[in-house]
Amino acid sequence: MRRGSIASLLGIGVVAGGCAAAVALALPWLPTPASDEAGRIKPLFWFVIVICIVVFALVIAVMLYSITHFRAAPDDDSDGPPVHGHTGLEIVWTLIPTLLVTSIGIFSAIVLSRNDALGANVLRVNVTAQQFAWSFSYPDAKGLTSGTLRLPVNRSVLLTFTAKDVIHSFWVPEFSQKQDTVPGITTSVHITPNRVGTFPVICTELCGLGHSVMRTQAIVMSPAAFEKWLHGQAKAVSSPSSDVAGAAVFKNNQCGACHTLKAAGASAATGPDLDTLPALAQGAGTPLEEFVRQSIVDPNAYVQKGYPRNVMPATYGKALSKQELDALVQYLISSSKKG
Ligand code: CUA
């Protein structure tokens, strides 16, 4: 091989590799990790990306060089020379990919086994997925259910998934892990959140019309704040007073993020003002209690004029236990009568 050929092959390879590296580095492909597991996955991701860039540069260099140097003349219809092969070259191009793929396999196996290793004092959370809502229950707190996933920072968490209808998939981008939820079997994923904050929980398996709205939040809190929430909520939700229990359910499920309710100190205006529920029920021609219950369980059954459909997740109430739903309905009725 002439020195000139090697120089041009190298030149093309460096330019192609440089472009690919620029694309890889210039865009924020992954969010900042928020769990120990994501922190281990990130270097693995970059290990694979670097291998891809090198292979890409090599392929582009040989391809462009061949196109420009070995192009047949327009009137040349002859066959190429009969070449049998090159044993040395074949061994090299078999050995190098074998080593690369094996190294990715070993790296992945190490990361996976470390990510699956539960820490001490594991927090267990049972996750139920259904069209189109997530529900999280805490067996340590008498089965307290919440529509948002609250977790303490720096503690090993084992999420166990069940699906009620079709396949869904649990994904928090900052945790870098996805887990399918499959009817009939339980699946699980281990997470050790290491950054306090609020992150999106996304369903990442097409599961029906409401797939795109099957979202909630993962709220990572300090251990003290989490314990306070967990026990405060467990106690409040099981309170015999529907005002106490309902207020807890209202707060838990972040109803105040979209609605106004004076009694809860909520003043958002995305959805109808809940202080005017008696008037809204009258407008709909439905008895108040039935109206409130239906609006939670099936928000699209009656949509208040001036508000778009499908903004409130279609099956919001499915994340609630019967006890929680009853408490919330009673709380909304009594608060709106005061308001
Ligand atoms: Cu559940 Cu998509």
Coordinates of C-alpha atoms and ligand atoms in Angstrom, one line a residue, residues 168 203 205 207 211 214, ligand 1:
H168 CA -46.8 -0.6 30.0
C203 CA -45.0 5.2 30.2
E205 CA -44.8 1.3 25.9
C207 CA -50.6 1.1 25.6
H211 CA -50.5 6.5 26.4
M214 CA -49.7 8.2 31.3
Ligands
CUA1 CU1 -49.1 2.8 29.6 CU2 -48.2 3.7 27.6

